[in-house]
Coordinates of C-alpha atoms and ligand atoms in Angstrom, one line a residue:
Chain A
M3 CA -38.1 113.9 376.2
N4 CA -36.6 111.8 379.0
A5 CA -35.2 108.3 378.4
R6 CA -37.6 106.6 380.9
A7 CA -40.5 107.7 379.3
L8 CA -39.3 106.7 375.9
R9 CA -38.4 103.3 377.2
I10 CA -41.8 102.8 379.0
G11 CA -43.5 104.3 375.7
M12 CA -41.8 101.6 373.5
K13 CA -42.9 98.8 375.8
R14 CA -46.4 100.3 375.9
G15 CA -46.7 100.1 372.2
W16 CA -45.5 96.6 372.1
T17 CA -48.1 95.7 374.8
E18 CA -50.9 97.6 372.8
H19 CA -49.9 95.7 369.8
N20 CA -50.2 92.5 371.5
H21 CA -53.7 93.5 372.8
L22 CA -54.8 94.2 369.2
L23 CA -53.6 90.8 368.1
R24 CA -55.6 89.3 371.0
T25 CA -58.7 91.3 370.3
R26 CA -61.0 89.4 367.7
K27 CA -62.7 92.3 366.2
E28 CA -59.4 94.2 365.4
L29 CA -57.7 91.0 364.1
L30 CA -60.5 90.2 361.7
G31 CA -60.5 93.9 360.6
T32 CA -56.9 94.3 359.7
L33 CA -56.1 90.6 358.6
I34 CA -59.4 90.0 356.6
G35 CA -59.7 93.5 355.7
T36 CA -56.4 93.8 353.9
V37 CA -54.5 90.5 353.9
G38 CA -57.5 88.5 353.4
V39 CA -58.9 90.5 350.6
F40 CA -55.4 90.2 348.8
A41 CA -55.3 86.7 349.4
A42 CA -58.7 86.2 347.8
L43 CA -57.6 88.3 344.9
T44 CA -54.5 86.4 344.5
L45 CA -56.6 83.0 344.2
W46 CA -59.1 84.6 341.9
M47 CA -56.5 86.3 339.4
G48 CA -54.6 83.0 339.0
D49 CA -52.0 83.4 336.2
S50 CA -53.2 86.5 334.4
T51 CA -50.3 89.0 333.5
V52 CA -50.2 92.6 333.0
E53 CA -50.4 93.1 329.3
E54 CA -47.4 92.8 327.1
T55 CA -44.8 92.6 330.0
G56 CA -45.3 89.1 331.1
V57 CA -45.3 90.4 334.7
P58 CA -48.1 88.5 336.7
T59 CA -50.9 90.9 337.7
I60 CA -50.6 89.5 341.1
T61 CA -47.1 91.0 341.8
F62 CA -48.5 94.3 340.6
M63 CA -51.2 94.1 343.1
M64 CA -49.1 92.8 345.9
V65 CA -46.9 95.9 345.6
G66 CA -50.1 98.0 345.6
F67 CA -51.5 96.4 348.6
L68 CA -48.1 96.9 350.4
A69 CA -48.0 100.5 349.6
F70 CA -51.6 100.9 350.7
T71 CA -51.0 99.0 354.1
V72 CA -48.3 101.5 355.2
F73 CA -50.7 104.4 354.0
G74 CA -53.8 103.1 355.4
T75 CA -52.3 102.2 358.8
A76 CA -50.5 105.5 359.2
L77 CA -53.3 107.9 357.9
M78 CA -56.4 105.9 358.9
T79 CA -55.9 103.3 361.6
F80 CA -53.4 105.5 363.5
P81 CA -55.4 108.6 363.6
M82 CA -58.4 106.6 364.4
A83 CA -56.7 105.3 367.5
L84 CA -55.6 108.6 368.7
V85 CA -59.1 109.9 368.4
T86 CA -60.3 106.7 370.3
D87 CA -57.8 107.4 373.0
R88 CA -58.8 111.0 373.3
E89 CA -62.7 110.1 373.5
E90 CA -61.9 107.3 376.2
G91 CA -59.8 109.5 378.4
T92 CA -56.4 107.4 377.7
L93 CA -54.7 110.7 376.5
L94 CA -56.0 112.4 379.5
R95 CA -54.8 109.8 381.9
L96 CA -51.3 110.0 380.5
R97 CA -51.5 113.7 381.0
T98 CA -51.8 113.3 384.6
I99 CA -48.6 111.3 384.7
P100 CA -45.1 112.7 384.7
G101 CA -43.6 111.9 381.3
G102 CA -47.0 110.4 380.1
I103 CA -47.6 112.4 376.9
P104 CA -44.1 111.5 375.4
A105 CA -44.6 107.9 376.4
Y106 CA -47.9 107.7 374.9
L107 CA -46.7 109.1 371.5
A108 CA -43.7 106.9 371.4
G109 CA -46.1 103.9 372.2
R110 CA -48.6 104.8 369.5
A111 CA -45.9 105.1 366.9
V112 CA -44.4 101.6 367.9
T113 CA -47.9 100.2 367.6
A114 CA -48.3 101.5 364.1
L115 CA -44.8 100.3 363.1
C116 CA -45.7 96.7 364.4
Q117 CA -49.0 96.7 362.5
I118 CA -47.4 97.9 359.4
A119 CA -44.5 95.1 359.8
V120 CA -46.9 92.4 360.5
Q121 CA -49.2 93.2 357.5
S122 CA -46.4 93.8 355.1
V123 CA -45.0 90.4 355.9
L124 CA -48.5 88.8 355.6
I125 CA -49.1 90.5 352.3
V126 CA -45.7 89.3 350.8
A127 CA -46.2 86.0 352.2
A128 CA -49.6 85.6 350.8
G129 CA -48.4 86.8 347.3
V130 CA -45.4 84.6 347.0
L131 CA -46.8 81.4 348.6
L132 CA -50.4 81.6 346.9
G133 CA -49.9 83.9 343.9
G134 CA -46.5 82.6 343.0
A135 CA -45.2 86.4 343.1
P136 CA -41.5 86.7 343.1
L137 CA -39.4 88.0 346.2
P138 CA -38.0 91.6 345.6
H139 CA -35.2 91.8 343.5
D140 CA -33.8 94.7 345.2
W141 CA -34.0 94.3 349.0
F142 CA -32.2 97.5 349.7
T143 CA -34.6 99.9 347.9
L144 CA -37.6 97.8 349.7
A145 CA -36.0 98.5 353.0
W146 CA -35.6 102.2 352.6
V147 CA -38.8 102.8 350.8
L148 CA -40.8 101.1 353.4
L149 CA -38.9 103.0 356.2
L150 CA -39.0 106.2 354.6
G151 CA -42.7 106.0 353.5
T152 CA -43.6 105.1 357.2
V153 CA -41.6 107.9 358.8
A154 CA -43.1 110.1 356.2
T155 CA -46.8 109.3 357.0
V156 CA -47.0 108.5 360.7
P157 CA -46.3 112.2 361.8
L158 CA -49.0 113.2 359.2
G159 CA -51.4 110.5 360.7
A160 CA -50.9 112.0 364.2
A161 CA -51.7 115.6 362.7
I162 CA -54.8 114.1 361.3
G163 CA -55.7 112.5 364.4
C164 CA -55.2 115.6 366.4
V165 CA -57.5 117.8 363.9
L166 CA -60.3 115.2 363.6
P167 CA -63.0 116.2 366.0
S168 CA -64.6 112.8 367.0
R169 CA -64.5 109.2 365.9
N170 CA -67.6 109.9 363.5
A171 CA -65.4 112.4 361.6
V172 CA -62.9 109.5 360.8
G173 CA -65.3 108.2 358.2
V174 CA -65.3 111.5 356.4
A175 CA -61.5 111.8 356.4
T176 CA -61.4 108.3 355.0
L177 CA -63.2 109.4 351.7
P178 CA -60.2 111.5 350.1
L179 CA -57.7 108.7 351.1
M180 CA -59.8 106.2 349.3
A181 CA -59.8 108.5 346.2
L182 CA -56.1 108.9 346.6
M183 CA -55.8 105.1 346.6
F184 CA -57.5 104.7 343.2
T185 CA -55.6 107.5 341.6
S186 CA -52.1 107.0 342.9
G187 CA -51.1 104.2 340.6
V188 CA -50.8 101.6 343.3
F189 CA -53.6 99.5 341.9
I190 CA -54.2 101.1 338.5
P191 CA -51.2 102.0 336.6
V192 CA -51.0 105.9 336.7
T193 CA -50.2 106.5 333.2
L194 CA -53.8 105.3 332.4
M195 CA -55.1 108.3 334.3
P196 CA -55.7 111.7 332.9
E197 CA -52.7 114.0 333.2
V198 CA -54.6 116.2 336.0
L199 CA -54.8 113.2 338.2
Q200 CA -51.3 112.2 337.5
W201 CA -50.1 115.6 338.8
T202 CA -52.4 115.5 341.8
A203 CA -51.2 112.0 342.6
Q204 CA -47.6 113.0 342.5
A205 CA -48.2 115.7 345.3
F206 CA -49.0 112.9 347.8
P207 CA -46.7 110.4 349.3
L208 CA -48.7 107.4 348.3
Y209 CA -47.6 107.6 344.6
W210 CA -44.0 107.9 345.7
Q211 CA -44.3 105.1 348.3
G212 CA -45.9 102.9 345.5
L213 CA -43.3 103.8 342.8
G214 CA -40.4 103.0 345.1
L215 CA -41.8 99.6 346.1
R216 CA -42.6 98.7 342.4
A217 CA -38.8 99.5 341.7
A218 CA -38.1 97.1 344.2
F219 CA -40.4 94.2 343.2
L220 CA -41.1 94.7 339.3
P221 CA -38.7 94.2 336.4
D222 CA -37.7 97.1 334.1
T223 CA -40.3 95.8 331.6
M224 CA -43.0 97.3 333.6
L225 CA -41.3 101.0 333.2
A226 CA -43.7 101.4 330.0
A227 CA -46.4 101.9 332.6
E228 CA -44.5 104.7 334.6
I229 CA -44.3 108.4 334.2
G230 CA -41.2 109.3 332.3
G231 CA -40.6 105.5 331.8
S232 CA -38.3 105.4 334.8
W233 CA -38.3 104.5 338.6
R234 CA -37.2 108.0 339.5
L235 CA -35.9 106.7 342.7
P236 CA -34.1 110.1 343.6
Y237 CA -37.4 111.7 343.2
V238 CA -39.0 108.9 345.5
A239 CA -36.5 109.8 348.1
A240 CA -36.9 113.5 348.0
A241 CA -40.7 113.4 347.9
L242 CA -41.1 111.2 350.7
A243 CA -38.3 113.2 352.6
A244 CA -40.2 116.4 352.1
W245 CA -43.4 114.8 353.4
T246 CA -41.5 113.7 356.6
V247 CA -40.3 117.2 357.2
A248 CA -43.9 118.5 356.7
G249 CA -45.3 115.9 359.1
M250 CA -42.5 116.7 361.7
L251 CA -43.3 120.3 361.5
L252 CA -47.1 119.9 361.6
A253 CA -47.6 117.2 364.2
P254 CA -45.9 118.6 367.3
P255 CA -47.8 122.0 367.6
L256 CA -51.1 120.2 367.1
I257 CA -50.3 117.4 369.5
R258 CA -49.5 120.0 372.1
R259 CA -52.7 122.0 371.3
V260 CA -55.0 118.8 371.8
T261 CA -53.3 117.6 374.9
R262 CA -53.4 120.9 376.5
R263 CA -57.0 121.2 375.9
E264 CA -57.8 117.7 377.3
S265 CA -59.5 117.8 380.7
G266 CA -62.0 116.1 382.6
S267 CA -65.1 118.4 381.9
R268 CA -64.3 117.9 378.2
L269 CA -64.3 114.2 378.6
A270 CA -67.5 114.4 380.6
A271 CA -69.1 116.6 378.1
R272 CA -68.2 114.5 375.2
Q273 CA -69.6 111.5 377.0
L274 CA -72.9 113.2 377.9
A275 CA -73.2 114.0 374.1
A276 CA -72.4 110.4 373.0
Q277 CA -75.1 109.0 375.3
R278 CA -77.7 111.6 374.0
S279 CA -77.0 110.7 370.6
Chain B
M182 CA -44.5 123.8 405.1
S183 CA -48.1 123.0 406.4
T184 CA -50.2 124.3 403.5
A185 CA -50.8 122.0 400.6
V186 CA -53.2 124.2 398.6
S187 CA -53.7 128.0 398.8
V188 CA -56.1 129.8 396.7
R189 CA -56.8 133.6 396.6
G190 CA -59.4 135.4 394.7
L191 CA -59.8 132.7 392.1
R192 CA -61.8 133.6 389.2
M193 CA -62.8 131.8 386.0
S194 CA -65.1 132.9 383.2
Y195 CA -66.3 130.8 380.1
G196 CA -66.8 133.6 377.7
A197 CA -69.4 135.9 379.4
A198 CA -70.2 133.3 381.9
E199 CA -68.4 133.8 385.4
V200 CA -68.5 130.4 387.0
L201 CA -65.8 131.4 389.8
R202 CA -66.2 134.9 391.4
G203 CA -63.2 135.1 393.8
V204 CA -62.6 131.6 395.5
D205 CA -60.5 131.6 398.7
L206 CA -59.2 128.2 400.0
E207 CA -56.6 127.1 402.3
I208 CA -56.0 123.3 402.6
R209 CA -53.5 121.9 405.2
R210 CA -51.2 119.1 404.7
G211 CA -52.6 115.8 405.7
E212 CA -56.2 116.8 406.0
I213 CA -59.1 115.3 404.0
F214 CA -60.8 118.3 402.4
T215 CA -64.1 118.4 400.5
L216 CA -65.4 121.0 398.1
L217 CA -69.1 120.6 398.4
G218 CA -71.6 122.1 395.9
P219 CA -74.5 121.5 393.6
N220 CA -74.2 120.4 389.9
G221 CA -72.8 123.3 387.9
A222 CA -71.3 125.2 391.0
G223 CA -67.7 124.9 389.4
K224 CA -66.3 122.1 391.4
T225 CA -64.7 120.4 388.3
T226 CA -63.6 123.9 387.2
T227 CA -61.9 124.5 390.5
I228 CA -60.1 121.3 390.9
E229 CA -58.8 121.4 387.2
I230 CA -57.4 124.6 387.7
L231 CA -55.6 123.1 390.8
E232 CA -54.4 120.2 388.7
G233 CA -52.9 122.4 386.2
F234 CA -55.4 121.3 383.4
R235 CA -57.0 124.6 382.9
K236 CA -56.0 128.3 382.7
R237 CA -57.8 130.4 385.3
S238 CA -59.0 133.9 384.4
A239 CA -57.4 135.6 387.6
G240 CA -56.3 135.0 391.1
E241 CA -53.3 133.4 393.1
V242 CA -53.0 129.6 393.3
S243 CA -50.3 127.6 394.8
V244 CA -50.4 123.8 394.9
L245 CA -47.6 122.2 396.9
G246 CA -45.7 125.4 396.6
T247 CA -46.1 125.6 392.8
D248 CA -48.2 127.6 390.2
P249 CA -50.3 125.0 388.5
G250 CA -50.2 127.0 385.3
K251 CA -46.4 126.3 385.3
A252 CA -46.5 122.6 385.9
T253 CA -43.4 120.5 385.6
D254 CA -43.1 116.6 385.5
A255 CA -41.5 116.9 389.0
W256 CA -44.5 118.7 390.3
R257 CA -47.0 116.3 388.5
A258 CA -45.1 113.4 390.1
K259 CA -46.3 114.6 393.6
L260 CA -49.9 114.6 392.6
G261 CA -52.4 111.8 392.1
I262 CA -55.5 112.5 390.1
V263 CA -58.8 110.6 389.9
L264 CA -61.4 112.1 387.5
Q265 CA -64.9 111.7 386.9
N266 CA -66.1 109.2 384.1
W267 CA -62.9 107.5 383.1
R268 CA -63.2 104.5 380.7
D269 CA -59.7 104.5 379.4
H270 CA -57.2 101.7 378.7
A271 CA -60.3 99.0 378.5
R272 CA -58.1 96.4 376.8
W273 CA -55.4 96.3 379.5
G274 CA -55.3 93.8 382.4
V275 CA -55.8 95.3 385.8
R276 CA -52.4 94.4 387.1
E277 CA -50.6 95.2 383.7
L278 CA -52.0 98.7 383.8
I279 CA -50.9 99.3 387.4
V280 CA -47.4 97.8 386.7
H281 CA -47.3 100.0 383.5
L282 CA -48.2 103.3 385.1
S283 CA -46.0 102.7 388.3
G284 CA -42.9 102.6 385.9
F285 CA -43.2 106.4 385.4
Y286 CA -42.5 107.1 389.2
D287 CA -39.4 106.9 391.4
D288 CA -40.8 105.1 394.5
P289 CA -44.1 103.6 393.4
H290 CA -46.3 101.4 395.6
D291 CA -45.7 97.7 395.0
P292 CA -48.6 96.6 392.4
G293 CA -49.5 93.7 394.3
E294 CA -49.9 95.4 397.8
L295 CA -51.9 98.1 396.0
L296 CA -54.2 95.7 394.5
A297 CA -54.7 94.0 397.8
A298 CA -55.4 97.6 399.5
V299 CA -58.1 98.5 397.0
G300 CA -59.5 94.9 397.2
L301 CA -58.9 94.1 393.5
D302 CA -56.6 91.1 393.8
E303 CA -59.1 88.8 392.6
Q304 CA -59.4 91.0 389.4
A305 CA -55.8 91.2 388.9
G306 CA -55.9 89.3 385.7
Q307 CA -59.1 90.7 384.3
Q308 CA -59.4 93.2 381.7
V309 CA -60.1 96.7 382.8
G310 CA -63.0 97.2 380.5
R311 CA -64.7 94.2 382.2
L312 CA -64.8 95.8 385.7
S313 CA -68.0 97.0 387.4
G314 CA -68.5 100.6 388.1
G315 CA -67.3 100.3 391.8
Q316 CA -64.2 98.1 390.7
R317 CA -63.3 100.6 388.0
R318 CA -63.4 103.6 390.5
R319 CA -61.2 101.6 393.0
L320 CA -58.7 100.9 390.2
D321 CA -58.8 104.7 389.4
V322 CA -58.0 105.3 393.0
A323 CA -55.2 102.7 393.0
L324 CA -53.7 104.4 389.8
G325 CA -54.1 107.8 391.4
I326 CA -51.9 106.8 394.4
V327 CA -49.4 104.4 392.6
G328 CA -46.7 107.0 392.6
R329 CA -47.2 107.8 396.5
P330 CA -48.6 111.3 395.8
E331 CA -48.3 114.0 398.5
L332 CA -51.7 115.3 397.2
L333 CA -54.6 113.4 395.9
F334 CA -57.6 114.9 393.8
L335 CA -60.8 113.2 393.4
D336 CA -63.7 114.6 391.4
E337 CA -67.0 113.1 392.6
P338 CA -65.6 109.7 393.1
T339 CA -68.6 108.0 394.4
T340 CA -71.3 109.1 391.9
G341 CA -73.5 106.3 391.0
F342 CA -72.4 104.1 393.9
D343 CA -75.0 102.2 395.9
P344 CA -74.8 103.0 399.7
E345 CA -72.6 99.9 400.5
A346 CA -69.9 100.6 397.9
R347 CA -69.9 104.2 399.1
N348 CA -69.3 103.3 402.7
D349 CA -66.4 100.7 401.6
F350 CA -64.9 103.6 399.4
H351 CA -65.1 106.0 402.3
R352 CA -63.4 103.5 404.6
L353 CA -60.6 102.9 401.8
L354 CA -60.0 106.6 401.5
A355 CA -59.8 107.3 405.1
R356 CA -57.2 104.4 405.6
L357 CA -55.2 105.5 402.7
A358 CA -54.9 109.0 403.9
A359 CA -54.2 107.9 407.4
D360 CA -51.6 105.4 406.2
D361 CA -49.6 107.5 403.9
G362 CA -50.2 111.1 405.4
M363 CA -51.7 112.1 402.1
T364 CA -53.7 115.3 401.7
V365 CA -56.9 114.6 399.9
L366 CA -59.1 117.1 398.1
L367 CA -62.5 115.6 397.2
T368 CA -65.4 117.2 395.5
T369 CA -69.0 116.1 395.9
H370 CA -72.5 117.2 395.5
D371 CA -73.6 115.1 398.7
L372 CA -73.6 116.7 401.9
V373 CA -73.7 113.5 403.9
E374 CA -70.6 112.3 402.2
A375 CA -68.8 115.5 403.0
E376 CA -69.9 115.3 406.9
K377 CA -68.8 111.7 407.2
L378 CA -65.4 112.0 405.3
A379 CA -63.9 115.2 405.6
H380 CA -61.8 116.9 408.2
R381 CA -63.1 120.2 406.8
T382 CA -65.4 121.1 404.1
A383 CA -65.9 124.2 401.9
I384 CA -69.2 124.9 400.3
L385 CA -69.0 126.4 396.8
S386 CA -72.1 128.3 395.9
G387 CA -72.6 131.3 393.5
G388 CA -69.0 131.2 392.5
R389 CA -67.7 131.9 396.1
I390 CA -66.9 129.7 399.2
A391 CA -69.9 130.2 401.1
V392 CA -68.9 128.5 404.3
C393 CA -65.8 126.6 405.3
G394 CA -65.0 124.4 408.5
T395 CA -65.4 121.2 410.2
P396 CA -68.5 119.4 410.2
A397 CA -69.5 120.9 413.5
E398 CA -68.7 124.3 412.3
L399 CA -70.3 123.7 409.1
A400 CA -73.7 122.5 410.9
Q401 CA -73.6 125.7 413.0
A402 CA -72.8 128.1 410.1
V403 CA -75.4 126.8 407.7
Q404 CA -78.1 126.1 410.4
A405 CA -81.3 127.5 408.9
P406 CA -84.0 129.2 411.3
S407 CA -86.3 126.8 413.0
Q408 CA -90.2 127.0 412.9
V409 CA -92.1 127.2 416.2
R410 CA -95.9 126.4 415.7
W411 CA -98.6 126.8 418.4
L412 CA -102.4 127.3 418.5
E413 CA -103.9 130.7 419.4
D414 CA -107.2 132.3 418.9
G415 CA -108.2 129.1 417.3
R416 CA -105.6 129.4 414.7
E417 CA -102.1 127.9 413.9
Q418 CA -99.4 130.6 414.5
V419 CA -96.0 130.1 412.8
M420 CA -92.9 132.0 413.9
T421 CA -89.4 131.5 412.2
T422 CA -86.4 132.1 414.6
P423 CA -82.9 131.1 414.9
D424 CA -83.4 130.7 418.7
P425 CA -86.3 128.4 419.1
S426 CA -85.7 127.6 422.9
Q427 CA -85.9 131.4 423.7
A428 CA -89.1 131.7 421.6
A429 CA -90.7 128.7 423.5
W430 CA -89.7 130.2 426.8
E431 CA -91.4 133.4 425.9
L432 CA -94.4 131.7 424.6
H433 CA -94.7 129.7 428.1
R434 CA -94.4 132.9 429.9
R435 CA -97.0 134.7 427.8
F436 CA -99.5 131.7 428.2
G437 CA -98.5 131.5 432.0
G438 CA -98.4 127.7 431.5
P439 CA -98.5 125.1 428.7
V440 CA -98.6 126.2 425.1
P441 CA -101.4 124.6 423.3
G442 CA -100.2 122.6 420.1
L443 CA -96.5 123.7 420.6
E444 CA -94.2 122.3 418.0
I445 CA -90.6 123.2 417.2
R446 CA -89.2 122.1 414.0
R447 CA -85.3 122.4 413.5
P448 CA -84.5 121.9 409.8
S449 CA -81.9 118.9 409.2
L450 CA -78.3 120.0 408.1
E451 CA -79.4 118.7 404.7
E452 CA -82.5 121.2 404.5
S453 CA -80.2 123.9 405.8
Y454 CA -77.6 123.2 403.0
L455 CA -80.2 123.2 400.4
G456 CA -81.5 126.4 401.7
L457 CA -78.2 127.8 401.7
I458 CA -77.2 127.1 398.2
G459 CA -80.8 128.0 397.1
R460 CA -80.2 131.4 398.6
N461 CA -77.1 132.0 396.9
V462 CA -77.5 130.5 393.6
Ligands
ADP734 N1 -65.0 124.0 379.1 C1 -66.2 124.8 379.4 N2 -66.7 125.8 378.5 C2 -67.8 126.5 378.9 N3 -68.7 126.3 379.9 C3 -68.2 125.4 380.8 C4 -66.9 124.5 380.6 N4 -66.7 123.9 381.7 C5 -67.7 124.1 382.4 N5 -68.5 125.0 382.0 C6 -69.7 125.5 382.8 O1 -69.1 125.9 384.0 C7 -70.0 125.8 385.0 C8 -69.4 124.9 386.2 O2 -69.0 123.6 385.5 P1 -68.2 122.6 386.5 O3 -67.0 123.1 387.1 O4 -68.1 121.4 385.7 O5 -69.3 122.3 387.6 P2 -69.5 121.2 388.7 O6 -68.4 120.3 388.6 O7 -69.6 121.7 390.1 O8 -70.8 120.3 388.3 C9 -71.3 124.9 384.5 O9 -72.2 125.9 384.2 C10 -70.7 124.6 383.0 O10 -71.6 124.4 382.1
MG735 MG1 -68.0 118.3 388.0

C-alpha cells in the first residue's frame, strides 16, 4: 500500500464523515437512533439503581450503549456503507484509479472511527450531564477496550459488507446482531441469562467489549452480576485480540474478491434489476 | 510506438454463451475510434477486457503495451475510464470530487481549468447527486481525464442525451482529443454518432468485427444493394443490384428510350447498417 494512497484515503474518510454530519437523514438516524434514545432513557429512568448495588441503572445503560455503538457502527453501519458504495459504483470508480482501492478502504475505516468517536463522546456526555452518571474511574482500561474493540470489529464489518449481496440483505444480517445485543450482557446482566446463552455470548466480541467497558465505569460492587464475579480483563484482551486476528485474516481476500468482480456491466445489471423491482 | 490498442483473436464466453468469437482490432495513437454495435453485441464486454476489469477466455490483448490481465497502478494511471450509469459520490461537491481524485496522479489537470473545459464552472460548488444527466456525464468525462490519460475509454457516453446535449458532447470530446493528443475508444449503438465523431469505426456483430474503417470506407463497405423499379407489361418490376447506374443504362437500351416509372432507391447508410447487423446476428 503506497503512502500517497493512504494519505488521500484518510483525508477522504474525514471528508465523508463531514458529509454525513451535513446530511440530515444520516444525522437524525445516528444521533436520534442511538444518542437520542439513550438521552430519553436517561431522563425516564431518573434515579433508579441496580438492585442491591447502589449503582445508578443509567450508568449501566450508558456503558451498554457505548459498547453497542462500537459494535453497531462497525458491524451494521459500516457494512451498509460498503454495500451502498458497491451499488452506486463508488467502489468501481476507485477501482479505475491507481491506488484507489487502498485509499477507499482507509477512508471507510477512518469514517467508521470518526462515527464511533462522535457517538461515544455524545453518549458519555448525555449520561454524565443528563443522568448524573460518573466519569470512568479507569481511563486507561476505557481507552484500550474501545480501541481494541473497534480494531476487532471493523475488519469483521468489512468482511460482512463484502459478503452481503445487496442493500436489502443488510436487514437480514441485522437480526442476529440484534439478538446478540440482548444476550451479550450489555443491556441485561449476562448472569440473568440461561447458561447456554452465556456461553454463546462469550463467543462474540460484543460481550467482551461490554465487560471491559463496565470494568472502566462500574465499581466492584457490580461484580456480583458478572460471570465468575470478576472483570476478567486478560480474557477481554485475549478475546478481542483473537477477533482482530480473525477479521484481519478474513477481510482482505473477501475485499479482493469483491473489488475484482466489480465491473460496469455488473453495475448496469444491478441498476436495471433495481429499476424493475 | 504508434499502436495504442492491439487485439488478436479475442474470445469471451459467459458459460455456454459465446459473446466474442475472435475479435481483431488495431487502434492507433491519437485517433478517436468507435466500436459500433447493437445492444448485446459485446461492446461493454470488449471494453472491460481492455480496461482490465474482466478476464478474457482467449486471445492476445495489448493496451499501451501492457496485457490488461496484468494491470499495475502505473499502467492504470495512463488510462481514463468513463462507464455507463455512474451514480457514485452523490454527496460530494463537484469541485471537491475533482480535487480529491486528481490527488492520485502525478501530473493532473488543474481542477479549475478542467471544470471550465467541460462547462461545469457554475456547478463547481453543487452536490454531484444534484447534477442533471448531461452535467453528470460531463463530470464523468472530467474525472476520466483528470490524470491526463494517454487513452480514454467511454462506454456509450451519450445514451439518454437530447440532440443538443449530444452535439455539445461530441464537440467537447473532439476538442479534448485534439488538445491533448489523447487516444479515445468510444462504444455506441448509434451509427450517426460513430460517423460524426470517429476517425475510424469498427462494427461489432455476431461476435466479430464485421467492418472496420473511416466513415467513407465504412459507407462503401456496408452499402446494401439498391432497388431499381420500373413499369413493364402493365406491372411494376423490381430488381436488386449493387450497381443501379449500370442497371438503369441497360434498361434504357432495352426500352430504346425513357423507361416508364423508373425509380432508383439507394438505402441510407443507416438502413445499410441495420441490414448488415441483421444479416450477421
Ligand atoms: N457478467 C455477465 N454474465 C453473463 N452474461 C453476460 C455478462 N455480461 C454480459 N453478458 C451477456 O453478454 C452479451 C453482451 O453483453 P455486453 O457486452 O454488455 O453488450 P453491449 O455492451 O454491446 O450491449 C449480452 O448477451 C449479455 O447478456
Ligand atoms: Mg454496453
